[in-house]
């Protein structure tokens, strides 16, 4: 039973969850119903907020196979609970001729199986999902995904399409014919409607969900309580604030839903043509598509309603929706292994690996091309939320919660306030009972204490700072769709940058070419567009080996291809659709040089005159294109010069890859040195190769040949050198970040040496810093995985290992002298393949490499996301800045993702910058820090406001008195709300500083600040409360009391007369009340000024004009009514007359209070305690930061010496990366020496431990 009770679904994936089975229990349900009635519905609310309690309170545990309800818990750090109801899908509606055929199909795995052969990969058969006796399938839906019961694995599993476990051969052999109508209907029953349904909730539904938030329920409780106590004005103010807050919240939530709905609705219902088994074409709605349908892509293009793999023809697609790049991409049909020369029929189809053959949902097919009248066909592989677009929408609809220390601490802080309220609650009850107060009054007063201690206006106050920060960000062109993340950006201490388009300019410029003749490099040439080269194979390769296409007469495609083609000045012409359909052997694309470039030469002697007299046309037709593949790092084409019998194969790509596919005798000896010289200078280098194909290769054969048959035995032709210039602002921005002790990391899809070179150029790696390249190799031929450590600047000096050992790598000694600290500045660089191997086989090295890893090259989109996670695992607060192209996952996963692209992909990023420049990064961090400090100020102020008011009321309760309604109203509305909403207006400080704000409220300095102010305020309030009783004129106040006569003042007579006529039921008017009211009113303003910190994160307090004006006005007003009372004001505020000397005494108490508060906060806390605690906590960070200028290190060391000497050094840093840095400082084996190898220990896979072996 126990095993049945807890299982894991989505194992090893991002949304992995534990699953528990439950059945509804009637007796439990009856008890809960009774509890709901007795608690006045509060229990129902509690169960609504807590799904785990709801299920456990109303259900009993059951086997997952037979349960009625499942309880799900995420396995990540949030451990969130969800519940889902089990539903049953009846298969009896399946339209087949006889029940017998139905049961046969179910039993052999045919019913909705996506592989039509029961022996091959039978796990795709649907029979495993059903119980054949009843022909019913049990399932539940969670986050828009259906999970079906799978008998084979005895667990729930989501239904997969053709995207997993299906070989390329079977796609052609088993699926290319299409589905029968019966099979289609059956699959539709299981897969459901093909739509990404973003239902926009009704306003009423959203309202109920918002209103049932625990905070609003507490506000409702407060408002009802105040109304019973006749405290209508503030209750009304809170109601108005709540309504404004709810309306604005509803508006923004609904607006986001509508935006998302509009974004996905573009393809929701279109008519599509599908091929059926008998080759008939049927027109259906796109919502009826199921995996396995063969869809016909229309000539004039369409928006893809699903993910499909192309099996016939070519498509030009705009994928900006997914990648952020609006560059059209050419998609070709999936290679058919059955007609392949080598027959690699075992290869499994994967949408990511075969993305050049996959049409993704939501992308726009601009044009299609086909030959000999055949239709362009694609097989549907995924539908609905399983598609790439569906997954993106799901990640937006159901985001992971933001885990930030500030919010966790805020809840702890509130719990502390609740505990304080509890003490006050008990004290009030006991005190009232002892004084024989009426029961009704006891209930109201004791509950009132709770609403005083936990301020209902707190969330509104906290939100104000973030709203102001959002508005300031908007002014500087940064748009935010996740305001809560602004605070988190204040904590960023590491930022990852994409290279192309982010650090460097978007496009590449052609710097020049370096051709090869007779296996020797010629000198570099700048101008390619000349008569000498026009008919060379080199230029022919540049003219044909690309994926450019004409869309509405404009040449478009990859920017790199465009630059190359523009450099030679050729003309590209495409055949029309009519021509393509008419002719069997039409060339779809033709390129030719402009007439002025063709030499008007005389005919050679051996050539007949009449041949030459034919028009001198030089045209090249592109017969077949093998598109660029990031996995292969190359692309190739088969072309034919007009009039030639033989075809030519041209190839371009990464130099190392191209050289390896060429005849060794055609590759120059100094190839490696020349390539390295260019890459070190930051150039992007592309190699070209060519070969003449055999004359027996006909046009038809070429259409079916595999690329491996073409891409070998080539002649190396030379290099194209492209220049990727740094953006003007890049070095300055990175320098600002380094000065602020914020680490910078480069994550790029470009080559390693180019990335290292750009990192040096932009200042990410300083000239004196060392770069260690980690080259990891996966296990092969029985050998374990290993990492070879190279030295970036000494890759060519490997023949002198002794020289490298002595000079290149810093020899790090165990003792901590300043010289050694200077020497340990090193950076790791690795490519995507090595990163994956290290993640899999060297788990214990990952944190060490994260500490100093600066350059990550050739990284795939999912590897970028894994890198962000690895950095977060060592407690870095990670920012990510990318241009939207393939950075979606990383932008979402980072604590603060900033997209420099305004395309739809930016919907995945919390922040989008209007200006495509990284200068937005420091701006965002500055605003984040200001917002974070504002949040701390507001939280501290609201806590003090609660405690001051709580203590005032507690003191007055002791004499069975209280603050008057208008006193409460004056404090709550005139002082607190005005101060809170103006103190949040401080703009950010103009530059980034090295100091970082604390990440949580529960830190030494902040707690000291709050506690010291609480003690000071309580002390001075108590002083006033008890001292007034010692005054010679003091008596228990009654309507005829007239202490003012002692001063001979005439101010009080009118109010005194009024007082006599009114009966004071609640005993508000007394000397203690007046004293406490005046002192506490000033205390609110004193702590507001004390907590309104400016530098180094916000502009000084005096630059916040609204705040200054509000505070001065309130000070003058309170001072005036205290020293020169106005009868009408006294009457409204229920203040009694006290002698003038006591008013002066109160002023002196307030002045001393102000002096003590400001001295403790601004001198003792900021000058003494903050620096000791701050330096101690952050010592690891400053000592081991790899981004710090040398002089700064020395300064920091000076500052750290005092606390270190006092024994603070024994404190273990909180952040893992700091702790690790301390450990590595005394590790003699780290960093690895050059030309050494680290091997993974065989058989020990759990912890991935490794050993270092020095290879001599």
mmCIF file of C-alpha atoms in Angstrom, residues 936-1218:
data_model
loop_
_atom_site.group_PDB
_atom_site.id
_atom_site.type_symbol
_atom_site.label_atom_id
_atom_site.label_comp_id
_atom_site.label_asym_id
_atom_site.label_seq_id
_atom_site.Cartn_x
_atom_site.Cartn_y
_atom_site.Cartn_z
ATOM 1 C CA UNK A 936 13.061 48.242 3.907
ATOM 2 C CA UNK A 937 12.358 51.855 4.925
ATOM 3 C CA UNK A 938 8.599 51.415 4.503
ATOM 4 C CA UNK A 939 8.573 48.073 6.302
ATOM 5 C CA UNK A 940 10.610 49.427 9.216
ATOM 6 C CA UNK A 941 8.444 52.559 9.373
ATOM 7 C CA UNK A 942 5.187 50.558 9.318
ATOM 8 C CA UNK A 943 6.546 48.234 12.013
ATOM 9 C CA UNK A 944 7.442 51.232 14.198
ATOM 10 C CA UNK A 945 4.068 52.847 13.491
ATOM 11 C CA UNK A 946 2.353 49.642 14.668
ATOM 12 C CA UNK A 947 4.472 49.334 17.799
ATOM 13 C CA UNK A 948 4.231 53.040 18.727
ATOM 14 C CA UNK A 949 0.442 52.993 18.342
ATOM 15 C CA UNK A 950 0.208 49.596 20.042
ATOM 16 C CA UNK A 951 2.164 50.905 23.030
ATOM 17 C CA UNK A 952 0.145 54.139 23.161
ATOM 18 C CA UNK A 953 -3.093 52.134 23.271
ATOM 19 C CA UNK A 954 -1.707 49.635 25.809
ATOM 20 C CA UNK A 955 -0.631 52.454 28.150
ATOM 21 C CA UNK A 956 -4.051 54.087 27.840
ATOM 22 C CA UNK A 957 -5.870 50.753 28.325
ATOM 23 C CA UNK A 958 -4.133 50.504 31.705
ATOM 24 C CA UNK A 959 -6.196 53.533 32.845
ATOM 25 C CA UNK A 960 -9.264 52.324 30.905
ATOM 26 C CA UNK A 961 -8.759 55.045 28.316
ATOM 27 C CA UNK A 962 -8.005 54.960 24.576
ATOM 28 C CA UNK A 963 -7.110 57.211 21.665
ATOM 29 C CA UNK A 964 -10.095 59.064 20.224
ATOM 30 C CA UNK A 965 -11.519 58.281 16.776
ATOM 31 C CA UNK A 966 -10.231 61.533 15.303
ATOM 32 C CA UNK A 967 -6.851 61.049 16.990
ATOM 33 C CA UNK A 968 -6.616 57.645 15.294
ATOM 34 C CA UNK A 969 -7.795 59.231 12.063
ATOM 35 C CA UNK A 970 -5.243 62.064 12.261
ATOM 36 C CA UNK A 971 -2.397 59.601 12.940
ATOM 37 C CA UNK A 972 -3.485 56.995 10.379
ATOM 38 C CA UNK A 973 -4.491 59.279 7.524
ATOM 39 C CA UNK A 974 -2.748 62.620 7.935
ATOM 40 C CA UNK A 975 0.567 61.296 9.245
ATOM 41 C CA UNK A 976 1.037 57.656 8.241
ATOM 42 C CA UNK A 977 -0.465 57.525 4.738
ATOM 43 C CA UNK A 978 1.035 60.868 3.698
ATOM 44 C CA UNK A 979 4.495 59.915 4.995
ATOM 45 C CA UNK A 980 4.427 56.376 3.551
ATOM 46 C CA UNK A 981 3.402 57.460 0.067
ATOM 47 C CA UNK A 982 5.919 60.314 -0.060
ATOM 48 C CA UNK A 983 8.908 58.594 1.586
ATOM 49 C CA UNK A 984 8.877 56.047 -1.302
ATOM 50 C CA UNK A 985 9.532 58.780 -3.872
ATOM 51 C CA UNK A 986 13.325 59.017 -3.391
ATOM 52 C CA UNK A 987 14.926 58.392 -6.807
ATOM 53 C CA UNK A 988 17.894 56.015 -7.225
ATOM 54 C CA UNK A 989 21.456 57.181 -6.526
ATOM 55 C CA UNK A 990 23.201 58.324 -9.698
ATOM 56 C CA UNK A 991 25.893 55.628 -9.747
ATOM 57 C CA UNK A 992 26.393 52.011 -8.743
ATOM 58 C CA UNK A 993 28.434 51.496 -5.594
ATOM 59 C CA UNK A 994 30.421 48.447 -4.500
ATOM 60 C CA UNK A 995 28.292 48.017 -1.383
ATOM 61 C CA UNK A 996 25.189 45.857 -1.777
ATOM 62 C CA UNK A 997 21.960 46.312 0.171
ATOM 63 C CA UNK A 998 21.019 43.501 2.579
ATOM 64 C CA UNK A 999 18.759 40.891 1.009
ATOM 65 C CA UNK A 1000 16.403 40.319 3.938
ATOM 66 C CA UNK A 1001 14.779 42.051 6.888
ATOM 67 C CA UNK A 1002 16.243 39.540 9.331
ATOM 68 C CA UNK A 1003 19.772 40.921 9.264
ATOM 69 C CA UNK A 1004 21.748 42.246 12.211
ATOM 70 C CA UNK A 1005 21.851 45.876 11.134
ATOM 71 C CA UNK A 1006 18.149 46.113 10.238
ATOM 72 C CA UNK A 1007 16.982 44.329 13.375
ATOM 73 C CA UNK A 1008 19.214 46.558 15.502
ATOM 74 C CA UNK A 1009 17.771 49.611 13.733
ATOM 75 C CA UNK A 1010 14.145 48.565 14.399
ATOM 76 C CA UNK A 1011 14.695 47.330 17.960
ATOM 77 C CA UNK A 1012 16.712 50.402 19.002
ATOM 78 C CA UNK A 1013 13.990 52.740 17.696
ATOM 79 C CA UNK A 1014 11.264 50.679 19.414
ATOM 80 C CA UNK A 1015 13.117 50.923 22.755
ATOM 81 C CA UNK A 1016 13.706 54.685 22.324
ATOM 82 C CA UNK A 1017 10.062 55.381 21.410
ATOM 83 C CA UNK A 1018 8.649 53.207 24.196
ATOM 84 C CA UNK A 1019 11.052 54.848 26.659
ATOM 85 C CA UNK A 1020 10.043 58.416 25.808
ATOM 86 C CA UNK A 1021 6.323 57.585 25.618
ATOM 87 C CA UNK A 1022 6.495 55.936 29.055
ATOM 88 C CA UNK A 1023 8.436 58.907 30.381
ATOM 89 C CA UNK A 1024 5.675 61.308 29.275
ATOM 90 C CA UNK A 1025 2.883 58.987 30.485
ATOM 91 C CA UNK A 1026 4.281 58.520 34.001
ATOM 92 C CA UNK A 1027 5.822 61.982 34.382
ATOM 93 C CA UNK A 1028 2.527 63.761 33.727
ATOM 94 C CA UNK A 1029 1.101 61.972 36.780
ATOM 95 C CA UNK A 1030 3.874 63.461 38.943
ATOM 96 C CA UNK A 1031 2.973 67.035 38.056
ATOM 97 C CA UNK A 1032 1.634 69.156 40.965
ATOM 98 C CA UNK A 1033 -1.453 70.151 38.950
ATOM 99 C CA UNK A 1034 -2.301 66.546 37.969
ATOM 100 C CA UNK A 1035 -5.616 64.987 38.960
ATOM 101 C CA UNK A 1036 -7.805 62.316 37.385
ATOM 102 C CA UNK A 1037 -9.443 64.338 34.655
ATOM 103 C CA UNK A 1038 -13.189 65.117 34.816
ATOM 104 C CA UNK A 1039 -15.251 67.650 32.839
ATOM 105 C CA UNK A 1040 -14.743 70.329 35.506
ATOM 106 C CA UNK A 1041 -10.941 69.912 35.642
ATOM 107 C CA UNK A 1042 -9.121 73.072 34.649
ATOM 108 C CA UNK A 1043 -5.399 72.661 35.054
ATOM 109 C CA UNK A 1044 -4.872 75.581 32.675
ATOM 110 C CA UNK A 1045 -5.787 78.139 35.356
ATOM 111 C CA UNK A 1046 -2.365 77.552 36.871
ATOM 112 C CA UNK A 1047 -0.903 79.403 33.901
ATOM 113 C CA UNK A 1048 -3.528 82.136 33.954
ATOM 114 C CA UNK A 1049 -4.065 81.480 30.286
ATOM 115 C CA UNK A 1050 -7.290 82.443 28.516
ATOM 116 C CA UNK A 1051 -6.918 79.837 25.744
ATOM 117 C CA UNK A 1052 -8.942 77.108 27.298
ATOM 118 C CA UNK A 1053 -12.222 78.598 28.371
ATOM 119 C CA UNK A 1054 -14.229 78.000 25.232
ATOM 120 C CA UNK A 1055 -13.173 74.386 24.818
ATOM 121 C CA UNK A 1056 -13.610 73.836 28.531
ATOM 122 C CA UNK A 1057 -17.211 74.997 28.370
ATOM 123 C CA UNK A 1058 -17.878 72.685 25.410
ATOM 124 C CA UNK A 1059 -16.315 69.789 27.255
ATOM 125 C CA UNK A 1060 -18.732 70.199 30.131
ATOM 126 C CA UNK A 1061 -21.695 69.744 27.855
ATOM 127 C CA UNK A 1062 -20.496 66.478 26.327
ATOM 128 C CA UNK A 1063 -20.388 63.214 28.189
ATOM 129 C CA UNK A 1064 -17.184 61.212 27.504
ATOM 130 C CA UNK A 1065 -18.267 57.570 27.545
ATOM 131 C CA UNK A 1066 -14.935 56.038 26.492
ATOM 132 C CA UNK A 1067 -12.811 58.153 28.853
ATOM 133 C CA UNK A 1068 -10.831 59.589 25.910
ATOM 134 C CA UNK A 1069 -10.265 63.033 27.389
ATOM 135 C CA UNK A 1070 -7.546 62.993 30.041
ATOM 136 C CA UNK A 1071 -4.063 64.336 30.638
ATOM 137 C CA UNK A 1072 -2.386 60.984 29.843
ATOM 138 C CA UNK A 1073 -4.172 60.758 26.497
ATOM 139 C CA UNK A 1074 -3.167 64.294 25.466
ATOM 140 C CA UNK A 1075 0.473 63.673 26.489
ATOM 141 C CA UNK A 1076 0.720 60.308 24.725
ATOM 142 C CA UNK A 1077 -1.009 61.674 21.613
ATOM 143 C CA UNK A 1078 1.410 64.593 21.171
ATOM 144 C CA UNK A 1079 4.584 62.606 21.924
ATOM 145 C CA UNK A 1080 3.566 59.675 19.669
ATOM 146 C CA UNK A 1081 2.549 62.020 16.803
ATOM 147 C CA UNK A 1082 6.062 63.475 16.799
ATOM 148 C CA UNK A 1083 7.598 59.993 17.108
ATOM 149 C CA UNK A 1084 6.011 58.885 13.821
ATOM 150 C CA UNK A 1085 7.685 61.799 12.049
ATOM 151 C CA UNK A 1086 11.009 61.266 13.853
ATOM 152 C CA UNK A 1087 11.285 57.604 12.779
ATOM 153 C CA UNK A 1088 10.158 58.531 9.233
ATOM 154 C CA UNK A 1089 13.143 60.904 8.957
ATOM 155 C CA UNK A 1090 15.508 58.456 10.673
ATOM 156 C CA UNK A 1091 14.558 55.621 8.301
ATOM 157 C CA UNK A 1092 14.540 57.702 5.089
ATOM 158 C CA UNK A 1093 18.086 56.823 4.111
ATOM 159 C CA UNK A 1094 19.608 58.337 1.003
ATOM 160 C CA UNK A 1095 23.151 57.574 -0.108
ATOM 161 C CA UNK A 1096 24.557 55.134 -1.297
ATOM 162 C CA UNK A 1097 21.439 53.580 -2.855
ATOM 163 C CA UNK A 1098 18.932 56.443 -3.048
ATOM 164 C CA UNK A 1099 19.089 60.184 -3.574
ATOM 165 C CA UNK A 1100 19.275 62.080 -0.267
ATOM 166 C CA UNK A 1101 16.065 62.624 1.647
ATOM 167 C CA UNK A 1102 16.103 66.422 1.083
ATOM 168 C CA UNK A 1103 15.833 65.891 -2.702
ATOM 169 C CA UNK A 1104 12.466 64.196 -2.183
ATOM 170 C CA UNK A 1105 10.529 67.473 -2.174
ATOM 171 C CA UNK A 1106 7.086 65.976 -1.548
ATOM 172 C CA UNK A 1107 8.373 64.153 1.522
ATOM 173 C CA UNK A 1108 10.216 67.212 2.870
ATOM 174 C CA UNK A 1109 7.176 69.427 2.346
ATOM 175 C CA UNK A 1110 4.811 66.883 3.979
ATOM 176 C CA UNK A 1111 7.025 66.366 7.049
ATOM 177 C CA UNK A 1112 7.649 70.102 7.567
ATOM 178 C CA UNK A 1113 3.943 70.867 7.205
ATOM 179 C CA UNK A 1114 2.985 68.128 9.713
ATOM 180 C CA UNK A 1115 5.701 69.262 12.176
ATOM 181 C CA UNK A 1116 4.487 72.869 12.053
ATOM 182 C CA UNK A 1117 0.843 71.841 12.399
ATOM 183 C CA UNK A 1118 1.388 69.527 15.407
ATOM 184 C CA UNK A 1119 3.765 72.022 17.032
ATOM 185 C CA UNK A 1120 1.211 74.803 16.551
ATOM 186 C CA UNK A 1121 -1.758 72.912 18.037
ATOM 187 C CA UNK A 1122 0.493 71.810 20.929
ATOM 188 C CA UNK A 1123 1.908 75.239 21.842
ATOM 189 C CA UNK A 1124 -0.916 77.495 20.604
ATOM 190 C CA UNK A 1125 -4.069 75.420 20.771
ATOM 191 C CA UNK A 1126 -7.148 76.132 18.665
ATOM 192 C CA UNK A 1127 -10.447 75.410 20.448
ATOM 193 C CA UNK A 1128 -12.154 73.792 17.473
ATOM 194 C CA UNK A 1129 -9.138 71.519 16.781
ATOM 195 C CA UNK A 1130 -8.932 70.529 20.456
ATOM 196 C CA UNK A 1131 -12.612 69.707 20.435
ATOM 197 C CA UNK A 1132 -12.385 67.482 17.333
ATOM 198 C CA UNK A 1133 -9.214 65.713 18.503
ATOM 199 C CA UNK A 1134 -10.575 65.433 22.083
ATOM 200 C CA UNK A 1135 -7.479 67.079 23.562
ATOM 201 C CA UNK A 1136 -7.707 68.496 27.105
ATOM 202 C CA UNK A 1137 -6.074 71.594 28.443
ATOM 203 C CA UNK A 1138 -2.657 71.207 30.101
ATOM 204 C CA UNK A 1139 -0.438 73.954 31.541
ATOM 205 C CA UNK A 1140 1.927 75.748 29.181
ATOM 206 C CA UNK A 1141 5.003 74.532 31.121
ATOM 207 C CA UNK A 1142 3.939 70.926 30.432
ATOM 208 C CA UNK A 1143 3.601 71.723 26.736
ATOM 209 C CA UNK A 1144 7.178 73.049 26.742
ATOM 210 C CA UNK A 1145 8.244 69.943 28.692
ATOM 211 C CA UNK A 1146 6.632 67.728 26.046
ATOM 212 C CA UNK A 1147 8.522 69.695 23.370
ATOM 213 C CA UNK A 1148 11.808 69.081 25.230
ATOM 214 C CA UNK A 1149 10.967 65.317 25.523
ATOM 215 C CA UNK A 1150 10.280 65.243 21.770
ATOM 216 C CA UNK A 1151 13.530 67.099 20.918
ATOM 217 C CA UNK A 1152 15.624 64.756 23.071
ATOM 218 C CA UNK A 1153 13.781 61.790 21.525
ATOM 219 C CA UNK A 1154 14.587 63.112 18.021
ATOM 220 C CA UNK A 1155 18.262 63.663 18.908
ATOM 221 C CA UNK A 1156 18.658 60.158 20.396
ATOM 222 C CA UNK A 1157 16.783 58.459 17.519
ATOM 223 C CA UNK A 1158 18.744 60.195 14.754
ATOM 224 C CA UNK A 1159 22.081 59.740 16.544
ATOM 225 C CA UNK A 1160 21.538 56.014 17.057
ATOM 226 C CA UNK A 1161 20.284 55.467 13.487
ATOM 227 C CA UNK A 1162 22.657 57.693 11.553
ATOM 228 C CA UNK A 1163 25.803 57.671 13.633
ATOM 229 C CA UNK A 1164 25.998 54.537 15.724
ATOM 230 C CA UNK A 1165 24.265 52.234 13.249
ATOM 231 C CA UNK A 1166 25.673 53.605 9.975
ATOM 232 C CA UNK A 1167 29.150 54.597 11.116
ATOM 233 C CA UNK A 1168 30.004 51.848 13.543
ATOM 234 C CA UNK A 1169 27.788 48.768 13.552
ATOM 235 C CA UNK A 1170 26.892 48.686 9.853
ATOM 236 C CA UNK A 1171 30.525 48.769 8.735
ATOM 237 C CA UNK A 1172 31.654 46.055 11.147
ATOM 238 C CA UNK A 1173 28.752 43.725 10.336
ATOM 239 C CA UNK A 1174 28.687 44.562 6.638
ATOM 240 C CA UNK A 1175 32.396 44.072 6.117
ATOM 241 C CA UNK A 1176 32.362 40.859 8.088
ATOM 242 C CA UNK A 1177 29.407 39.424 6.172
ATOM 243 C CA UNK A 1178 30.709 40.431 2.798
ATOM 244 C CA UNK A 1179 34.375 39.706 3.404
ATOM 245 C CA UNK A 1180 34.434 36.591 1.298
ATOM 246 C CA UNK A 1181 32.836 38.442 -1.541
ATOM 247 C CA UNK A 1182 35.356 41.227 -1.562
ATOM 248 C CA UNK A 1183 38.383 39.089 -1.003
ATOM 249 C CA UNK A 1184 37.587 36.581 -3.669
ATOM 250 C CA UNK A 1185 35.703 38.597 -6.242
ATOM 251 C CA UNK A 1186 37.254 38.033 -9.642
ATOM 252 C CA UNK A 1187 36.031 41.332 -10.999
ATOM 253 C CA UNK A 1188 37.770 43.732 -8.707
ATOM 254 C CA UNK A 1189 40.543 46.159 -9.675
ATOM 255 C CA UNK A 1190 43.788 45.412 -7.755
ATOM 256 C CA UNK A 1191 43.868 48.682 -5.793
ATOM 257 C CA UNK A 1192 40.333 48.106 -4.590
ATOM 258 C CA UNK A 1193 41.330 44.699 -3.263
ATOM 259 C CA UNK A 1194 44.004 46.330 -1.103
ATOM 260 C CA UNK A 1195 41.564 48.978 0.166
ATOM 261 C CA UNK A 1196 39.049 46.311 1.056
ATOM 262 C CA UNK A 1197 41.697 44.309 2.853
ATOM 263 C CA UNK A 1198 42.488 47.344 4.972
ATOM 264 C CA UNK A 1199 38.857 47.734 5.915
ATOM 265 C CA UNK A 1200 38.490 44.037 6.662
ATOM 266 C CA UNK A 1201 41.530 43.756 8.909
ATOM 267 C CA UNK A 1202 39.882 45.149 12.038
ATOM 268 C CA UNK A 1203 36.860 42.812 12.182
ATOM 269 C CA UNK A 1204 39.061 39.895 11.084
ATOM 270 C CA UNK A 1205 41.449 40.588 13.953
ATOM 271 C CA UNK A 1206 38.510 40.693 16.339
ATOM 272 C CA UNK A 1207 37.792 37.054 15.550
ATOM 273 C CA UNK A 1208 35.117 37.587 12.953
ATOM 274 C CA UNK A 1209 37.053 35.408 10.543
ATOM 275 C CA UNK A 1210 35.637 32.252 12.049
ATOM 276 C CA UNK A 1211 32.182 33.177 10.803
ATOM 277 C CA UNK A 1212 31.139 31.024 7.847
ATOM 278 C CA UNK A 1213 29.828 33.213 5.013
ATOM 279 C CA UNK A 1214 26.142 32.747 4.247
ATOM 280 C CA UNK A 1215 26.492 32.536 0.459
ATOM 281 C CA UNK A 1216 27.878 29.254 -0.871
ATOM 282 C CA UNK A 1217 30.138 31.002 -3.386
ATOM 283 C CA UNK A 1218 31.862 32.992 -0.590
#
